[in-house]
PDB file of C-alpha atoms in Angstrom:
ATOM      1  CA  MET A   1      23.349  -0.364  -1.403  1.00 83.00           C
ATOM      2  CA  ASP A   2      22.828  -0.068   2.341  1.00 93.00           C
ATOM      3  CA  LEU A   3      19.338   1.391   2.749  1.00 97.00           C
ATOM      4  CA  GLY A   4      20.024   2.381   6.348  1.00 97.00           C
ATOM      5  CA  LEU A   5      17.053   0.456   7.725  1.00 98.00           C
ATOM      6  CA  ALA A   6      18.814  -1.529  10.447  1.00 97.00           C
ATOM      7  CA  GLY A   7      17.018  -0.831  13.720  1.00 94.00           C
ATOM      8  CA  ARG A   8      14.283   1.272  12.115  1.00 98.00           C
ATOM      9  CA  VAL A   9      10.660   0.442  12.864  1.00 98.00           C
ATOM     10  CA  ALA A  10       8.166   0.088  10.015  1.00 98.00           C
ATOM     11  CA  LEU A  11       4.397  -0.301  10.344  1.00 98.00           C
ATOM     12  CA  VAL A  12       2.756  -1.915   7.307  1.00 98.00           C
ATOM     13  CA  ALA A  13      -1.018  -2.001   6.808  1.00 98.00           C
ATOM     14  CA  ALA A  14      -3.049  -4.753   5.126  1.00 96.00           C
ATOM     15  CA  ALA A  15       0.015  -6.989   5.286  1.00 97.00           C
ATOM     16  CA  SER A  16      -1.397 -10.498   5.580  1.00 96.00           C
ATOM     17  CA  LYS A  17      -1.076 -11.123   1.836  1.00 95.00           C
ATOM     18  CA  GLY A  18      -0.290  -9.565  -1.524  1.00 94.00           C
ATOM     19  CA  LEU A  19       1.612  -6.310  -1.786  1.00 97.00           C
ATOM     20  CA  GLY A  20       1.438  -5.514   1.930  1.00 97.00           C
ATOM     21  CA  ARG A  21       2.970  -8.835   2.916  1.00 98.00           C
ATOM     22  CA  ALA A  22       5.699  -8.477   0.291  1.00 98.00           C
ATOM     23  CA  VAL A  23       6.537  -4.999   1.635  1.00 98.00           C
ATOM     24  CA  ALA A  24       6.694  -6.221   5.249  1.00 98.00           C
ATOM     25  CA  ARG A  25       8.953  -9.080   4.195  1.00 98.00           C
ATOM     26  CA  GLU A  26      11.309  -6.751   2.306  1.00 98.00           C
ATOM     27  CA  PHE A  27      11.625  -4.418   5.307  1.00 98.00           C
ATOM     28  CA  ALA A  28      12.522  -7.407   7.463  1.00 98.00           C
ATOM     29  CA  ARG A  29      15.106  -8.554   4.924  1.00 98.00           C
ATOM     30  CA  GLU A  30      16.715  -5.115   5.112  1.00 98.00           C
ATOM     31  CA  GLY A  31      17.067  -5.300   8.895  1.00 97.00           C
ATOM     32  CA  ALA A  32      14.067  -3.222   9.987  1.00 98.00           C
ATOM     33  CA  ARG A  33      11.811  -4.177  12.859  1.00 98.00           C
ATOM     34  CA  VAL A  34       8.329  -4.657  11.464  1.00 98.00           C
ATOM     35  CA  ALA A  35       4.803  -4.307  12.800  1.00 98.00           C
ATOM     36  CA  MET A  36       2.200  -5.574  10.369  1.00 98.00           C
ATOM     37  CA  PHE A  37      -1.560  -5.712  10.636  1.00 98.00           C
ATOM     38  CA  SER A  38      -4.716  -6.821   8.892  1.00 97.00           C
ATOM     39  CA  ARG A  39      -8.300  -7.687   9.797  1.00 96.00           C
ATOM     40  CA  ASP A  40      -7.629 -11.443   9.639  1.00 95.00           C
ATOM     41  CA  GLN A  41      -5.897 -12.514  12.854  1.00 96.00           C
ATOM     42  CA  GLU A  42      -5.084 -16.040  11.725  1.00 97.00           C
ATOM     43  CA  ARG A  43      -3.627 -14.939   8.415  1.00 97.00           C
ATOM     44  CA  ILE A  44      -1.572 -12.027   9.785  1.00 98.00           C
ATOM     45  CA  THR A  45      -0.147 -14.233  12.542  1.00 98.00           C
ATOM     46  CA  ALA A  46       0.908 -16.836   9.988  1.00 98.00           C
ATOM     47  CA  ALA A  47       2.405 -14.206   7.665  1.00 98.00           C
ATOM     48  CA  ALA A  48       4.416 -12.628  10.499  1.00 98.00           C
ATOM     49  CA  ALA A  49       5.685 -16.026  11.637  1.00 98.00           C
ATOM     50  CA  ALA A  50       6.816 -16.892   8.095  1.00 98.00           C
ATOM     51  CA  ILE A  51       8.675 -13.581   7.732  1.00 98.00           C
ATOM     52  CA  ARG A  52      10.226 -13.968  11.183  1.00 98.00           C
ATOM     53  CA  ASP A  53      11.410 -17.500  10.386  1.00 98.00           C
ATOM     54  CA  GLU A  54      12.852 -16.496   7.021  1.00 98.00           C
ATOM     55  CA  THR A  55      14.640 -13.300   8.041  1.00 98.00           C
ATOM     56  CA  GLY A  56      15.260 -13.550  11.772  1.00 97.00           C
ATOM     57  CA  ALA A  57      13.819 -10.042  12.148  1.00 98.00           C
ATOM     58  CA  GLU A  58      11.604  -8.804  14.961  1.00 98.00           C
ATOM     59  CA  VAL A  59       8.077  -8.944  13.562  1.00 98.00           C
ATOM     60  CA  LEU A  60       4.919  -7.974  15.421  1.00 98.00           C
ATOM     61  CA  ALA A  61       1.542  -9.230  14.174  1.00 98.00           C
ATOM     62  CA  LEU A  62      -1.474  -7.057  14.992  1.00 98.00           C
ATOM     63  CA  THR A  63      -5.155  -7.218  14.122  1.00 97.00           C
ATOM     64  CA  ALA A  64      -7.027  -4.090  13.049  1.00 97.00           C
ATOM     65  CA  ASP A  65      -9.420  -2.688  10.485  1.00 95.00           C
ATOM     66  CA  ALA A  66      -7.860   0.277   8.650  1.00 92.00           C
ATOM     67  CA  ARG A  67     -11.330   1.838   8.339  1.00 93.00           C
ATOM     68  CA  ARG A  68     -11.698   2.140  12.124  1.00 95.00           C
ATOM     69  CA  GLY A  69      -9.965   5.070  13.778  1.00 94.00           C
ATOM     70  CA  ASP A  70      -9.831   3.422  17.214  1.00 97.00           C
ATOM     71  CA  ASP A  71      -8.193   0.327  15.688  1.00 97.00           C
ATOM     72  CA  ILE A  72      -5.540   2.473  14.033  1.00 97.00           C
ATOM     73  CA  GLU A  73      -4.771   4.364  17.242  1.00 97.00           C
ATOM     74  CA  ARG A  74      -4.385   1.050  19.085  1.00 98.00           C
ATOM     75  CA  VAL A  75      -2.080  -0.451  16.453  1.00 98.00           C
ATOM     76  CA  VAL A  76       0.191   2.587  16.494  1.00 98.00           C
ATOM     77  CA  ALA A  77       0.288   2.589  20.305  1.00 98.00           C
ATOM     78  CA  GLU A  78       1.111  -1.136  20.398  1.00 98.00           C
ATOM     79  CA  THR A  79       3.880  -0.672  17.844  1.00 98.00           C
ATOM     80  CA  VAL A  80       5.499   2.141  19.826  1.00 98.00           C
ATOM     81  CA  ARG A  81       5.100   0.198  23.072  1.00 98.00           C
ATOM     82  CA  ALA A  82       6.757  -2.893  21.568  1.00 98.00           C
ATOM     83  CA  PHE A  83       9.632  -1.169  19.743  1.00 98.00           C
ATOM     84  CA  GLY A  84       9.988   2.198  21.463  1.00 97.00           C
ATOM     85  CA  GLN A  85       9.720   4.210  18.253  1.00 98.00           C
ATOM     86  CA  LEU A  86       8.006   4.425  14.870  1.00 98.00           C
ATOM     87  CA  ASP A  87       9.997   5.546  11.839  1.00 98.00           C
ATOM     88  CA  ILE A  88       8.051   4.390   8.799  1.00 98.00           C
ATOM     89  CA  LEU A  89       4.406   3.948   7.879  1.00 98.00           C
ATOM     90  CA  VAL A  90       3.201   2.160   4.758  1.00 98.00           C
ATOM     91  CA  THR A  91      -0.515   2.682   4.229  1.00 98.00           C
ATOM     92  CA  ASN A  92      -2.393   0.060   2.281  1.00 96.00           C
ATOM     93  CA  ALA A  93      -5.936  -1.224   1.889  1.00 93.00           C
ATOM     94  CA  GLY A  94      -7.825  -3.510  -0.419  1.00 87.00           C
ATOM     95  CA  GLY A  95      -9.290  -2.116  -3.591  1.00 88.00           C
ATOM     96  CA  PRO A  96     -13.001  -1.304  -3.958  1.00 92.00           C
ATOM     97  CA  PRO A  97     -15.141  -3.424  -6.296  1.00 90.00           C
ATOM     98  CA  ALA A  98     -15.316  -3.012 -10.036  1.00 88.00           C
ATOM     99  CA  GLY A  99     -18.243  -1.209 -11.672  1.00 94.00           C
ATOM    100  CA  THR A 100     -19.254   1.756 -13.762  1.00 95.00           C
ATOM    101  CA  PHE A 101     -20.681   5.197 -13.010  1.00 97.00           C
ATOM    102  CA  GLU A 102     -24.224   4.059 -13.787  1.00 96.00           C
ATOM    103  CA  THR A 103     -24.099   0.687 -12.036  1.00 97.00           C
ATOM    104  CA  LEU A 104     -22.608   1.865  -8.730  1.00 97.00           C
ATOM    105  CA  SER A 105     -24.568   3.598  -5.977  1.00 97.00           C
ATOM    106  CA  GLU A 106     -23.646   6.705  -4.037  1.00 97.00           C
ATOM    107  CA  GLN A 107     -23.014   4.451  -1.027  1.00 98.00           C
ATOM    108  CA  ASP A 108     -20.493   2.496  -3.100  1.00 97.00           C
ATOM    109  CA  PHE A 109     -18.540   5.726  -3.591  1.00 98.00           C
ATOM    110  CA  VAL A 110     -18.778   6.570   0.120  1.00 97.00           C
ATOM    111  CA  ASP A 111     -17.483   3.099   1.021  1.00 97.00           C
ATOM    112  CA  ALA A 112     -14.585   3.413  -1.444  1.00 97.00           C
ATOM    113  CA  ILE A 113     -13.552   6.776  -0.027  1.00 97.00           C
ATOM    114  CA  GLU A 114     -13.749   5.300   3.495  1.00 96.00           C
ATOM    115  CA  LEU A 115     -11.616   2.316   2.474  1.00 96.00           C
ATOM    116  CA  ASN A 116      -8.899   4.048   0.479  1.00 97.00           C
ATOM    117  CA  LEU A 117      -8.788   7.752   1.314  1.00 97.00           C
ATOM    118  CA  LEU A 118     -10.030   8.059   4.884  1.00 97.00           C
ATOM    119  CA  SER A 119      -8.127   4.992   6.090  1.00 97.00           C
ATOM    120  CA  THR A 120      -4.942   6.602   4.757  1.00 98.00           C
ATOM    121  CA  LEU A 121      -5.793   9.879   6.478  1.00 98.00           C
ATOM    122  CA  ARG A 122      -6.419   8.131   9.810  1.00 97.00           C
ATOM    123  CA  MET A 123      -3.174   6.183   9.665  1.00 98.00           C
ATOM    124  CA  CYS A 124      -1.189   9.317   8.884  1.00 98.00           C
ATOM    125  CA  ARG A 125      -2.866  11.270  11.677  1.00 97.00           C
ATOM    126  CA  ALA A 126      -1.994   8.516  14.150  1.00 98.00           C
ATOM    127  CA  VAL A 127       1.715   8.289  13.289  1.00 98.00           C
ATOM    128  CA  VAL A 128       2.719  11.901  12.645  1.00 98.00           C
ATOM    129  CA  PRO A 129       2.896  12.873  16.346  1.00 97.00           C
ATOM    130  CA  HIS A 130       5.399  10.041  16.875  1.00 97.00           C
ATOM    131  CA  MET A 131       7.539  11.204  13.948  1.00 98.00           C
ATOM    132  CA  LYS A 132       7.697  14.955  14.506  1.00 96.00           C
ATOM    133  CA  GLU A 133      10.614  14.862  16.935  1.00 92.00           C
ATOM    134  CA  ARG A 134      12.943  12.486  15.066  1.00 95.00           C
ATOM    135  CA  GLY A 135      11.589  12.558  11.504  1.00 98.00           C
ATOM    136  CA  GLY A 136      10.043   9.744   9.560  1.00 98.00           C
ATOM    137  CA  SER A 137       8.773   8.442   6.267  1.00 98.00           C
ATOM    138  CA  ILE A 138       5.248   7.712   5.058  1.00 99.00           C
ATOM    139  CA  VAL A 139       4.569   5.773   1.871  1.00 98.00           C
ATOM    140  CA  THR A 140       1.047   5.305   0.563  1.00 98.00           C
ATOM    141  CA  ILE A 141       0.164   2.475  -1.787  1.00 98.00           C
ATOM    142  CA  THR A 142      -2.377   3.377  -4.440  1.00 97.00           C
ATOM    143  CA  SER A 143      -2.489   2.324  -8.097  1.00 95.00           C
ATOM    144  CA  ILE A 144      -1.485   3.303 -11.616  1.00 95.00           C
ATOM    145  CA  SER A 145      -5.050   4.672 -11.734  1.00 94.00           C
ATOM    146  CA  VAL A 146      -3.915   7.893 -10.006  1.00 96.00           C
ATOM    147  CA  LYS A 147      -2.259   8.882 -13.292  1.00 95.00           C
ATOM    148  CA  GLN A 148      -4.162   6.748 -15.784  1.00 92.00           C
ATOM    149  CA  PRO A 149      -7.762   5.910 -14.778  1.00 94.00           C
ATOM    150  CA  LEU A 150      -8.675   2.292 -15.402  1.00 90.00           C
ATOM    151  CA  ASP A 151     -11.851   1.226 -17.192  1.00 91.00           C
ATOM    152  CA  GLY A 152     -14.388  -0.398 -14.893  1.00 91.00           C
ATOM    153  CA  LEU A 153     -12.633   0.793 -11.724  1.00 93.00           C
ATOM    154  CA  ILE A 154     -14.225   4.188 -11.224  1.00 97.00           C
ATOM    155  CA  LEU A 155     -14.333   3.749  -7.433  1.00 97.00           C
ATOM    156  CA  SER A 156     -10.587   3.195  -7.269  1.00 96.00           C
ATOM    157  CA  ASN A 157      -9.934   5.967  -9.791  1.00 96.00           C
ATOM    158  CA  THR A 158     -11.875   8.413  -7.603  1.00 97.00           C
ATOM    159  CA  ALA A 159     -10.757   7.499  -4.082  1.00 97.00           C
ATOM    160  CA  ARG A 160      -7.083   6.925  -4.822  1.00 97.00           C
ATOM    161  CA  ALA A 161      -6.707  10.246  -6.625  1.00 96.00           C
ATOM    162  CA  GLY A 162      -7.635  11.885  -3.328  1.00 97.00           C
ATOM    163  CA  VAL A 163      -4.738  10.081  -1.640  1.00 98.00           C
ATOM    164  CA  VAL A 164      -2.298  11.737  -4.033  1.00 98.00           C
ATOM    165  CA  GLY A 165      -3.638  15.177  -3.122  1.00 98.00           C
ATOM    166  CA  LEU A 166      -3.235  14.292   0.548  1.00 98.00           C
ATOM    167  CA  VAL A 167       0.327  13.058  -0.005  1.00 98.00           C
ATOM    168  CA  LYS A 168       1.423  16.206  -1.821  1.00 98.00           C
ATOM    169  CA  SER A 169      -0.131  18.482   0.796  1.00 98.00           C
ATOM    170  CA  MET A 170       1.331  16.523   3.719  1.00 98.00           C
ATOM    171  CA  ALA A 171       4.778  16.545   2.126  1.00 98.00           C
ATOM    172  CA  ASN A 172       4.657  20.336   1.970  1.00 98.00           C
ATOM    173  CA  GLU A 173       3.403  20.743   5.539  1.00 98.00           C
ATOM    174  CA  LEU A 174       5.546  18.079   7.229  1.00 98.00           C
ATOM    175  CA  GLY A 175       8.829  18.687   5.422  1.00 98.00           C
ATOM    176  CA  PRO A 176      10.071  21.065   8.151  1.00 98.00           C
ATOM    177  CA  TYR A 177       9.849  18.138  10.597  1.00 98.00           C
ATOM    178  CA  ASN A 178      11.902  15.909   8.265  1.00 98.00           C
ATOM    179  CA  ILE A 179       8.867  13.739   7.602  1.00 98.00           C
ATOM    180  CA  ARG A 180       8.847  12.571   4.000  1.00 98.00           C
ATOM    181  CA  VAL A 181       5.572  11.547   2.323  1.00 98.00           C
ATOM    182  CA  ASN A 182       5.471   9.710  -0.993  1.00 98.00           C
ATOM    183  CA  ASN A 183       3.107   7.534  -2.985  1.00 98.00           C
ATOM    184  CA  VAL A 184       3.894   4.355  -4.918  1.00 98.00           C
ATOM    185  CA  GLY A 185       1.377   3.046  -7.433  1.00 97.00           C
ATOM    186  CA  PRO A 186       1.473  -0.502  -8.749  1.00 96.00           C
ATOM    187  CA  GLY A 187       0.471  -1.433 -12.237  1.00 92.00           C
ATOM    188  CA  PRO A 188      -0.865  -4.930 -12.951  1.00 89.00           C
ATOM    189  CA  THR A 189       0.835  -7.165 -10.388  1.00 92.00           C
ATOM    190  CA  ARG A 190       0.229 -10.845  -9.704  1.00 85.00           C
ATOM    191  CA  THR A 191      -1.882 -10.576  -6.539  1.00 86.00           C
ATOM    192  CA  ASP A 192      -5.192 -12.013  -5.383  1.00 81.00           C
ATOM    193  CA  ARG A 193      -6.921  -8.762  -6.399  1.00 73.00           C
ATOM    194  CA  ILE A 194      -5.632  -9.024  -9.965  1.00 78.00           C
ATOM    195  CA  LEU A 195      -6.842 -12.623 -10.078  1.00 82.00           C
ATOM    196  CA  ASP A 196     -10.275 -11.603  -8.776  1.00 81.00           C
ATOM    197  CA  LEU A 197     -10.586  -8.784 -11.327  1.00 75.00           C
ATOM    198  CA  ALA A 198      -9.455 -11.132 -14.099  1.00 83.00           C
ATOM    199  CA  ARG A 199     -12.092 -13.672 -13.063  1.00 87.00           C
ATOM    200  CA  SER A 200     -14.777 -10.992 -13.200  1.00 84.00           C
ATOM    201  CA  ARG A 201     -13.586  -9.883 -16.621  1.00 80.00           C
ATOM    202  CA  ALA A 202     -13.469 -13.482 -17.856  1.00 87.00           C
ATOM    203  CA  GLU A 203     -17.044 -14.104 -16.707  1.00 88.00           C
ATOM    204  CA  ARG A 204     -18.320 -10.929 -18.360  1.00 86.00           C
ATOM    205  CA  ALA A 205     -16.508 -11.660 -21.622  1.00 86.00           C
ATOM    206  CA  GLY A 206     -17.095 -15.421 -21.627  1.00 90.00           C
ATOM    207  CA  ILE A 207     -13.386 -16.228 -21.838  1.00 90.00           C
ATOM    208  CA  LEU A 208     -10.961 -18.341 -19.813  1.00 88.00           C
ATOM    209  CA  LEU A 209      -9.113 -16.914 -16.811  1.00 85.00           C
ATOM    210  CA  ASP A 210      -5.741 -17.385 -18.533  1.00 83.00           C
ATOM    211  CA  GLU A 211      -6.944 -15.266 -21.435  1.00 85.00           C
ATOM    212  CA  ALA A 212      -8.046 -12.516 -19.060  1.00 84.00           C
ATOM    213  CA  LEU A 213      -4.641 -12.584 -17.330  1.00 81.00           C
ATOM    214  CA  ARG A 214      -2.853 -12.328 -20.671  1.00 81.00           C
ATOM    215  CA  ALA A 215      -5.070  -9.368 -21.493  1.00 81.00           C
ATOM    216  CA  ASN A 216      -3.900  -7.696 -18.263  1.00 78.00           C
ATOM    217  CA  ALA A 217      -0.322  -7.865 -19.529  1.00 85.00           C
ATOM    218  CA  ARG A 218      -1.200  -6.565 -22.982  1.00 85.00           C
ATOM    219  CA  GLY A 219       0.283  -3.144 -23.608  1.00 88.00           C
ATOM    220  CA  ILE A 220       2.921  -3.446 -20.880  1.00 95.00           C
ATOM    221  CA  PRO A 221       6.298  -2.740 -22.515  1.00 95.00           C
ATOM    222  CA  LEU A 222       8.016  -5.355 -20.337  1.00 95.00           C
ATOM    223  CA  GLY A 223       5.450  -7.869 -21.570  1.00 89.00           C
ATOM    224  CA  ARG A 224       4.374  -9.377 -18.253  1.00 89.00           C
ATOM    225  CA  LEU A 225       2.646  -8.771 -14.941  1.00 91.00           C
ATOM    226  CA  GLY A 226       4.773  -7.521 -12.075  1.00 94.00           C
ATOM    227  CA  GLU A 227       5.623  -9.632  -9.051  1.00 94.00           C
ATOM    228  CA  PRO A 228       4.851  -8.422  -5.510  1.00 96.00           C
ATOM    229  CA  GLU A 229       8.548  -8.549  -4.581  1.00 97.00           C
ATOM    230  CA  GLU A 230       9.432  -6.178  -7.411  1.00 98.00           C
ATOM    231  CA  PHE A 231       6.923  -3.660  -6.130  1.00 98.00           C
ATOM    232  CA  ALA A 232       8.014  -4.131  -2.519  1.00 98.00           C
ATOM    233  CA  ARG A 233      11.647  -3.305  -3.260  1.00 98.00           C
ATOM    234  CA  VAL A 234      10.634   0.104  -4.638  1.00 98.00           C
ATOM    235  CA  VAL A 235       8.429   0.887  -1.624  1.00 98.00           C
ATOM    236  CA  VAL A 236      11.185  -0.039   0.815  1.00 98.00           C
ATOM    237  CA  PHE A 237      13.741   2.094  -1.011  1.00 98.00           C
ATOM    238  CA  VAL A 238      11.391   5.097  -1.120  1.00 98.00           C
ATOM    239  CA  ALA A 239      10.691   4.695   2.607  1.00 98.00           C
ATOM    240  CA  SER A 240      14.344   4.288   3.544  1.00 98.00           C
ATOM    241  CA  PRO A 241      17.009   6.845   4.514  1.00 98.00           C
ATOM    242  CA  ALA A 242      18.668   6.059   1.165  1.00 98.00           C
ATOM    243  CA  ALA A 243      15.897   8.162  -0.446  1.00 98.00           C
ATOM    244  CA  SER A 244      16.323  11.006   2.043  1.00 98.00           C
ATOM    245  CA  TYR A 245      15.704  13.843  -0.480  1.00 98.00           C
ATOM    246  CA  LEU A 246      12.588  12.302  -2.030  1.00 98.00           C
ATOM    247  CA  THR A 247       9.208  13.636  -0.911  1.00 98.00           C
ATOM    248  CA  GLY A 248       5.842  14.589  -2.364  1.00 98.00           C
ATOM    249  CA  GLN A 249       6.269  12.205  -5.307  1.00 98.00           C
ATOM    250  CA  THR A 250       4.186   9.526  -6.979  1.00 98.00           C
ATOM    251  CA  ILE A 251       6.221   6.676  -8.425  1.00 98.00           C
ATOM    252  CA  LEU A 252       4.629   4.018 -10.613  1.00 98.00           C
ATOM    253  CA  VAL A 253       5.871   0.426 -10.648  1.00 98.00           C
ATOM    254  CA  ASP A 254       4.044  -0.702 -13.762  1.00 96.00           C
ATOM    255  CA  GLY A 255       6.453  -2.177 -16.295  1.00 97.00           C
ATOM    256  CA  GLY A 256       6.094   0.984 -18.390  1.00 96.00           C
ATOM    257  CA  LEU A 257       2.304   0.701 -18.826  1.00 94.00           C
ATOM    258  CA  TYR A 258       1.676   4.393 -18.108  1.00 95.00           C
ATOM    259  CA  ARG A 259       2.561   6.276 -21.284  1.00 92.00           C
ATOM    260  CA  GLY A 260       2.357   9.879 -20.079  1.00 90.00           C
ATOM    261  CA  ALA A 261       5.444  12.086 -20.047  1.00 86.00           C
ATOM    262  CA  LEU A 262       4.790  13.310 -16.468  1.00 82.00           C
TER     263      LEU A 262
END
């Protein structure tokens, strides 16, 4: 299927590694021009160079902190200056730390909302003016936790649920401008974050890391963790003109882990 991405410009946040990097790479493979950013200049430069070498696509590496509004405004301006347009935004940010209601402070909740919800809001605010004339597509990356809260991840469960409310509201308000807004939530996927959470779980339970990773896959009908590339292909399709009638939706890429009917 031709996704219609040739010549389109995609901006991908938190793209130096993990899911963000996989998404940026998949856009480049499909012929899009890609701007990608993270806080780590060395790592984002290396990631962009690797994607550029592999795909031959135009790839712009930028450094910014998604929690800082002035950084976001600068990244969007640099993307438009480099490519002349901005068609797609993929919001992304690292996950907040593990913990429980009683062990986490109020400041921990404030920081999680800043990291996951407010960073998404700021990115959307920065790109919408550039999309209103010609249309566009916004895809937020959250987690399976927006439909099925995860034990020990109350910060993520709380902050990411707010992103879904934002997505649905924006889809309703921006539809008349042909701006589509959707959310894609990964289930357990083989990323650095999953490894870090598995290490924490292994330490608490006194088990080996491999055992903790196998436990992550337990209950998944497909019987394994997802790979970043599998998640990325869904995000790129949802963002693309091939999904032109899809908006206001949350799609899980979780191997069937979520058991709800809706």
